[in-house]
Amino acid sequence: MKRWGFAALLAAAGLALAGCSEVTNAVDQTNKAATKVSACAEALSLADLNPDPATIKARAADKEKRLRELANNVGEQDVAGALTGMADSYLQAQKENIHDAGKIADWTKRNIDHLDALRKVCA
């Protein structure tokens, strides 16, 4: 009889541990989703759709750095790739003569393309 009691206790412990594993997985999935949502929301708020040539270069370094941090912290590769693409665009803005109207138009188009890619992976 003691043998059956011990076996039942082990079975119950195994079920409890299995339940804990499922709960842990669910929590992990929720945390990943929350990280994705917050990274997407912040990246979208960082985007410049009407760049001001007087300030874009000054802010580009900070935006590039923050986008790379978000890319490093998000778990999904497609989201990280979209964030890195946006960061690369801000890096390019730092290197170019962004005061030229043609450069501003090119940069704005690239930025919109990166935003579209981000919206798709964040949906």
Short mmCIF file of N, CA and C in Angstrom, two decimals:
data_model
loop_
_atom_site.label_atom_id
_atom_site.label_comp_id
_atom_site.label_asym_id
_atom_site.label_seq_id
_atom_site.Cartn_x
_atom_site.Cartn_y
_atom_site.Cartn_z
N MET A 1 0.81 -1.19 0.00
CA MET A 1 0.00 0.00 0.00
C MET A 1 0.87 1.27 0.00
N LYS A 2 1.95 1.23 0.77
CA LYS A 2 2.84 2.38 0.81
C LYS A 2 3.45 2.64 -0.57
N ARG A 3 3.70 1.55 -1.29
CA ARG A 3 4.30 1.67 -2.61
C ARG A 3 3.37 2.45 -3.55
N TRP A 4 2.06 2.16 -3.49
CA TRP A 4 1.09 2.86 -4.33
C TRP A 4 0.97 4.32 -3.92
N GLY A 5 1.05 4.58 -2.65
CA GLY A 5 0.98 5.96 -2.15
C GLY A 5 2.16 6.78 -2.63
N PHE A 6 3.35 6.18 -2.59
CA PHE A 6 4.56 6.85 -3.05
C PHE A 6 4.49 7.08 -4.56
N ALA A 7 4.02 6.08 -5.31
CA ALA A 7 3.89 6.21 -6.76
C ALA A 7 2.88 7.31 -7.10
N ALA A 8 1.80 7.37 -6.35
CA ALA A 8 0.80 8.42 -6.60
C ALA A 8 1.37 9.80 -6.31
N LEU A 9 2.17 9.89 -5.24
CA LEU A 9 2.81 11.16 -4.89
C LEU A 9 3.76 11.59 -6.00
N LEU A 10 4.56 10.63 -6.51
CA LEU A 10 5.47 10.96 -7.61
C LEU A 10 4.71 11.38 -8.86
N ALA A 11 3.62 10.70 -9.16
CA ALA A 11 2.82 11.05 -10.32
C ALA A 11 2.23 12.46 -10.17
N ALA A 12 1.75 12.76 -8.98
CA ALA A 12 1.18 14.08 -8.73
C ALA A 12 2.26 15.16 -8.85
N ALA A 13 3.45 14.87 -8.33
CA ALA A 13 4.55 15.82 -8.43
C ALA A 13 4.92 16.04 -9.89
N GLY A 14 4.94 14.96 -10.67
CA GLY A 14 5.25 15.07 -12.09
C GLY A 14 4.23 15.92 -12.82
N LEU A 15 2.96 15.74 -12.51
CA LEU A 15 1.91 16.55 -13.14
C LEU A 15 2.04 18.01 -12.74
N ALA A 16 2.37 18.25 -11.48
CA ALA A 16 2.53 19.62 -11.02
C ALA A 16 3.70 20.30 -11.74
N LEU A 17 4.81 19.56 -11.91
CA LEU A 17 5.96 20.12 -12.61
C LEU A 17 5.64 20.37 -14.08
N ALA A 18 4.90 19.45 -14.68
CA ALA A 18 4.50 19.64 -16.08
C ALA A 18 3.63 20.88 -16.20
N GLY A 19 2.75 21.09 -15.26
CA GLY A 19 1.91 22.28 -15.25
C GLY A 19 2.73 23.54 -15.10
N CYS A 20 3.74 23.49 -14.25
CA CYS A 20 4.63 24.64 -14.06
C CYS A 20 5.36 24.97 -15.36
N SER A 21 5.78 23.94 -16.06
CA SER A 21 6.48 24.14 -17.32
C SER A 21 5.57 24.84 -18.33
N GLU A 22 4.31 24.42 -18.39
CA GLU A 22 3.37 25.05 -19.30
C GLU A 22 3.12 26.50 -18.92
N VAL A 23 3.01 26.76 -17.64
CA VAL A 23 2.81 28.13 -17.17
C VAL A 23 4.03 28.97 -17.50
N THR A 24 5.22 28.42 -17.28
CA THR A 24 6.45 29.14 -17.59
C THR A 24 6.52 29.46 -19.08
N ASN A 25 6.17 28.49 -19.92
CA ASN A 25 6.17 28.73 -21.37
C ASN A 25 5.17 29.81 -21.74
N ALA A 26 4.01 29.78 -21.14
CA ALA A 26 2.99 30.79 -21.44
C ALA A 26 3.47 32.18 -21.01
N VAL A 27 4.10 32.25 -19.86
CA VAL A 27 4.64 33.53 -19.38
C VAL A 27 5.74 34.02 -20.32
N ASP A 28 6.62 33.12 -20.76
CA ASP A 28 7.68 33.49 -21.70
C ASP A 28 7.11 34.03 -23.00
N GLN A 29 6.09 33.36 -23.52
CA GLN A 29 5.45 33.81 -24.76
C GLN A 29 4.81 35.19 -24.58
N THR A 30 4.18 35.39 -23.45
CA THR A 30 3.56 36.68 -23.16
C THR A 30 4.61 37.77 -23.06
N ASN A 31 5.72 37.48 -22.40
CA ASN A 31 6.80 38.46 -22.28
C ASN A 31 7.39 38.80 -23.64
N LYS A 32 7.56 37.79 -24.51
CA LYS A 32 8.08 38.04 -25.85
C LYS A 32 7.13 38.92 -26.64
N ALA A 33 5.85 38.64 -26.53
CA ALA A 33 4.85 39.45 -27.24
C ALA A 33 4.84 40.88 -26.74
N ALA A 34 4.94 41.04 -25.42
CA ALA A 34 4.97 42.38 -24.84
C ALA A 34 6.22 43.13 -25.29
N THR A 35 7.36 42.45 -25.35
CA THR A 35 8.59 43.07 -25.82
C THR A 35 8.45 43.50 -27.27
N LYS A 36 7.87 42.65 -28.08
CA LYS A 36 7.66 42.97 -29.50
C LYS A 36 6.76 44.19 -29.64
N VAL A 37 5.66 44.20 -28.92
CA VAL A 37 4.72 45.32 -29.01
C VAL A 37 5.37 46.62 -28.56
N SER A 38 6.09 46.58 -27.45
CA SER A 38 6.71 47.81 -26.96
C SER A 38 7.83 48.27 -27.89
N ALA A 39 8.60 47.34 -28.45
CA ALA A 39 9.66 47.70 -29.39
C ALA A 39 9.06 48.32 -30.65
N CYS A 40 8.00 47.73 -31.15
CA CYS A 40 7.34 48.25 -32.34
C CYS A 40 6.77 49.65 -32.08
N ALA A 41 6.11 49.80 -30.97
CA ALA A 41 5.51 51.09 -30.64
C ALA A 41 6.58 52.18 -30.49
N GLU A 42 7.65 51.86 -29.81
CA GLU A 42 8.71 52.87 -29.63
C GLU A 42 9.37 53.20 -30.95
N ALA A 43 9.64 52.18 -31.77
CA ALA A 43 10.28 52.42 -33.07
C ALA A 43 9.40 53.31 -33.95
N LEU A 44 8.12 53.06 -33.95
CA LEU A 44 7.21 53.88 -34.74
C LEU A 44 7.19 55.33 -34.23
N SER A 45 7.31 55.50 -32.93
CA SER A 45 7.33 56.86 -32.39
C SER A 45 8.63 57.59 -32.70
N LEU A 46 9.70 56.85 -32.96
CA LEU A 46 10.99 57.46 -33.27
C LEU A 46 11.09 57.94 -34.73
N ALA A 47 10.24 57.40 -35.58
CA ALA A 47 10.34 57.66 -37.01
C ALA A 47 10.06 59.12 -37.36
N ASP A 48 10.83 59.63 -38.30
CA ASP A 48 10.62 60.97 -38.84
C ASP A 48 9.97 60.84 -40.20
N LEU A 49 8.76 61.31 -40.33
CA LEU A 49 8.09 61.27 -41.63
C LEU A 49 8.23 62.59 -42.38
N ASN A 50 8.37 63.67 -41.66
CA ASN A 50 8.62 64.98 -42.25
C ASN A 50 9.92 65.52 -41.66
N PRO A 51 11.03 65.05 -42.20
CA PRO A 51 12.31 65.43 -41.59
C PRO A 51 12.61 66.92 -41.72
N ASP A 52 13.06 67.47 -40.66
CA ASP A 52 13.51 68.85 -40.63
C ASP A 52 15.02 68.82 -40.81
N PRO A 53 15.52 69.33 -41.94
CA PRO A 53 16.96 69.26 -42.20
C PRO A 53 17.82 69.87 -41.10
N ALA A 54 17.26 70.83 -40.38
CA ALA A 54 18.03 71.48 -39.32
C ALA A 54 18.25 70.57 -38.11
N THR A 55 17.35 69.61 -37.91
CA THR A 55 17.47 68.79 -36.70
C THR A 55 17.68 67.30 -36.97
N ILE A 56 17.43 66.85 -38.19
CA ILE A 56 17.50 65.41 -38.46
C ILE A 56 18.87 64.83 -38.16
N LYS A 57 19.91 65.54 -38.58
CA LYS A 57 21.27 65.02 -38.35
C LYS A 57 21.60 64.99 -36.86
N ALA A 58 21.15 65.97 -36.15
CA ALA A 58 21.43 66.05 -34.70
C ALA A 58 20.74 64.92 -33.95
N ARG A 59 19.54 64.54 -34.38
CA ARG A 59 18.79 63.49 -33.69
C ARG A 59 19.05 62.10 -34.23
N ALA A 60 19.65 62.02 -35.41
CA ALA A 60 19.84 60.72 -36.08
C ALA A 60 20.69 59.76 -35.26
N ALA A 61 21.74 60.25 -34.62
CA ALA A 61 22.62 59.36 -33.84
C ALA A 61 21.87 58.73 -32.66
N ASP A 62 21.07 59.54 -31.97
CA ASP A 62 20.30 59.00 -30.84
C ASP A 62 19.26 57.99 -31.31
N LYS A 63 18.60 58.30 -32.41
CA LYS A 63 17.58 57.38 -32.92
C LYS A 63 18.21 56.09 -33.41
N GLU A 64 19.34 56.20 -34.09
CA GLU A 64 20.03 54.99 -34.55
C GLU A 64 20.41 54.10 -33.37
N LYS A 65 20.97 54.70 -32.34
CA LYS A 65 21.39 53.95 -31.15
C LYS A 65 20.20 53.25 -30.49
N ARG A 66 19.10 53.97 -30.33
CA ARG A 66 17.93 53.39 -29.66
C ARG A 66 17.31 52.27 -30.49
N LEU A 67 17.26 52.44 -31.81
CA LEU A 67 16.71 51.40 -32.67
C LEU A 67 17.56 50.13 -32.61
N ARG A 68 18.88 50.29 -32.55
CA ARG A 68 19.75 49.12 -32.43
C ARG A 68 19.56 48.43 -31.08
N GLU A 69 19.36 49.21 -30.02
CA GLU A 69 19.09 48.62 -28.71
C GLU A 69 17.79 47.81 -28.75
N LEU A 70 16.77 48.38 -29.36
CA LEU A 70 15.49 47.67 -29.48
C LEU A 70 15.66 46.38 -30.28
N ALA A 71 16.43 46.46 -31.37
CA ALA A 71 16.67 45.27 -32.21
C ALA A 71 17.38 44.18 -31.42
N ASN A 72 18.32 44.58 -30.58
CA ASN A 72 19.06 43.60 -29.77
C ASN A 72 18.20 42.97 -28.69
N ASN A 73 17.16 43.67 -28.24
CA ASN A 73 16.35 43.18 -27.14
C ASN A 73 15.10 42.42 -27.56
N VAL A 74 14.69 42.57 -28.80
CA VAL A 74 13.48 41.89 -29.26
C VAL A 74 13.85 40.47 -29.70
N GLY A 75 12.99 39.53 -29.40
CA GLY A 75 13.31 38.13 -29.67
C GLY A 75 13.06 37.67 -31.09
N GLU A 76 12.23 38.36 -31.83
CA GLU A 76 11.87 37.90 -33.16
C GLU A 76 12.81 38.49 -34.21
N GLN A 77 13.35 37.62 -35.03
CA GLN A 77 14.34 38.03 -36.03
C GLN A 77 13.77 38.99 -37.06
N ASP A 78 12.52 38.78 -37.48
CA ASP A 78 11.95 39.68 -38.49
C ASP A 78 11.77 41.09 -37.95
N VAL A 79 11.39 41.20 -36.69
CA VAL A 79 11.25 42.51 -36.07
C VAL A 79 12.63 43.14 -35.88
N ALA A 80 13.59 42.36 -35.42
CA ALA A 80 14.95 42.86 -35.24
C ALA A 80 15.52 43.35 -36.57
N GLY A 81 15.25 42.62 -37.64
CA GLY A 81 15.73 43.03 -38.96
C GLY A 81 15.12 44.35 -39.42
N ALA A 82 13.83 44.52 -39.17
CA ALA A 82 13.17 45.78 -39.54
C ALA A 82 13.71 46.95 -38.72
N LEU A 83 13.96 46.71 -37.44
CA LEU A 83 14.53 47.76 -36.58
C LEU A 83 15.95 48.11 -37.01
N THR A 84 16.72 47.11 -37.38
CA THR A 84 18.08 47.36 -37.85
C THR A 84 18.06 48.15 -39.16
N GLY A 85 17.12 47.83 -40.04
CA GLY A 85 16.98 48.59 -41.28
C GLY A 85 16.70 50.05 -41.02
N MET A 86 15.82 50.32 -40.06
CA MET A 86 15.54 51.71 -39.69
C MET A 86 16.78 52.37 -39.10
N ALA A 87 17.51 51.65 -38.27
CA ALA A 87 18.73 52.20 -37.68
C ALA A 87 19.75 52.53 -38.76
N ASP A 88 19.88 51.66 -39.75
CA ASP A 88 20.81 51.90 -40.85
C ASP A 88 20.44 53.18 -41.61
N SER A 89 19.14 53.43 -41.74
CA SER A 89 18.69 54.64 -42.41
C SER A 89 19.12 55.89 -41.65
N TYR A 90 19.04 55.83 -40.33
CA TYR A 90 19.49 56.97 -39.53
C TYR A 90 21.01 57.11 -39.56
N LEU A 91 21.71 56.00 -39.66
CA LEU A 91 23.17 56.06 -39.81
C LEU A 91 23.52 56.76 -41.12
N GLN A 92 22.80 56.42 -42.17
CA GLN A 92 23.05 57.04 -43.47
C GLN A 92 22.74 58.54 -43.41
N ALA A 93 21.72 58.92 -42.67
CA ALA A 93 21.38 60.34 -42.53
C ALA A 93 22.52 61.11 -41.87
N GLN A 94 23.25 60.44 -40.99
CA GLN A 94 24.38 61.09 -40.32
C GLN A 94 25.53 61.34 -41.29
N LYS A 95 25.65 60.49 -42.29
CA LYS A 95 26.77 60.56 -43.22
C LYS A 95 26.50 61.46 -44.42
N GLU A 96 25.24 61.61 -44.79
CA GLU A 96 24.88 62.36 -45.99
C GLU A 96 24.72 63.85 -45.70
N ASN A 97 24.77 64.62 -46.80
CA ASN A 97 24.44 66.03 -46.71
C ASN A 97 22.92 66.12 -46.79
N ILE A 98 22.30 66.01 -45.66
CA ILE A 98 20.85 65.90 -45.59
C ILE A 98 20.14 67.21 -45.90
N HIS A 99 20.87 68.29 -46.11
CA HIS A 99 20.26 69.57 -46.43
C HIS A 99 19.87 69.66 -47.91
N ASP A 100 20.41 68.81 -48.73
CA ASP A 100 20.07 68.76 -50.15
C ASP A 100 18.66 68.18 -50.30
N ALA A 101 17.79 68.87 -51.05
CA ALA A 101 16.40 68.44 -51.19
C ALA A 101 16.28 67.03 -51.77
N GLY A 102 17.13 66.69 -52.72
CA GLY A 102 17.11 65.35 -53.30
C GLY A 102 17.47 64.29 -52.28
N LYS A 103 18.44 64.59 -51.45
CA LYS A 103 18.85 63.64 -50.39
C LYS A 103 17.74 63.47 -49.36
N ILE A 104 17.06 64.57 -49.03
CA ILE A 104 15.96 64.49 -48.07
C ILE A 104 14.85 63.62 -48.63
N ALA A 105 14.52 63.81 -49.91
CA ALA A 105 13.47 63.01 -50.54
C ALA A 105 13.85 61.54 -50.57
N ASP A 106 15.10 61.24 -50.94
CA ASP A 106 15.57 59.85 -50.97
C ASP A 106 15.51 59.22 -49.58
N TRP A 107 15.99 59.97 -48.59
CA TRP A 107 16.02 59.46 -47.23
C TRP A 107 14.59 59.22 -46.72
N THR A 108 13.69 60.15 -47.03
CA THR A 108 12.31 60.01 -46.59
C THR A 108 11.67 58.78 -47.21
N LYS A 109 11.92 58.54 -48.49
CA LYS A 109 11.37 57.34 -49.15
C LYS A 109 11.92 56.08 -48.49
N ARG A 110 13.23 56.03 -48.26
CA ARG A 110 13.82 54.86 -47.58
C ARG A 110 13.21 54.67 -46.20
N ASN A 111 13.02 55.77 -45.49
CA ASN A 111 12.45 55.69 -44.14
C ASN A 111 11.02 55.15 -44.19
N ILE A 112 10.24 55.59 -45.15
CA ILE A 112 8.87 55.10 -45.30
C ILE A 112 8.88 53.61 -45.63
N ASP A 113 9.80 53.19 -46.50
CA ASP A 113 9.91 51.77 -46.82
C ASP A 113 10.25 50.94 -45.59
N HIS A 114 11.16 51.45 -44.76
CA HIS A 114 11.52 50.75 -43.52
C HIS A 114 10.34 50.71 -42.54
N LEU A 115 9.59 51.79 -42.48
CA LEU A 115 8.41 51.83 -41.62
C LEU A 115 7.35 50.83 -42.09
N ASP A 116 7.17 50.74 -43.40
CA ASP A 116 6.21 49.74 -43.92
C ASP A 116 6.63 48.33 -43.55
N ALA A 117 7.94 48.05 -43.67
CA ALA A 117 8.44 46.72 -43.30
C ALA A 117 8.20 46.46 -41.81
N LEU A 118 8.45 47.47 -40.99
CA LEU A 118 8.23 47.32 -39.54
C LEU A 118 6.75 47.09 -39.24
N ARG A 119 5.88 47.84 -39.87
CA ARG A 119 4.44 47.67 -39.65
C ARG A 119 4.00 46.26 -39.99
N LYS A 120 4.54 45.71 -41.07
CA LYS A 120 4.15 44.36 -41.48
C LYS A 120 4.56 43.32 -40.45
N VAL A 121 5.78 43.41 -39.92
CA VAL A 121 6.23 42.41 -38.96
C VAL A 121 5.65 42.65 -37.56
N CYS A 122 5.18 43.85 -37.32
CA CYS A 122 4.60 44.15 -36.01
C CYS A 122 3.11 43.86 -35.95
N ALA A 123 2.50 43.67 -37.09
CA ALA A 123 1.04 43.44 -37.11
C ALA A 123 0.67 42.11 -36.51
#
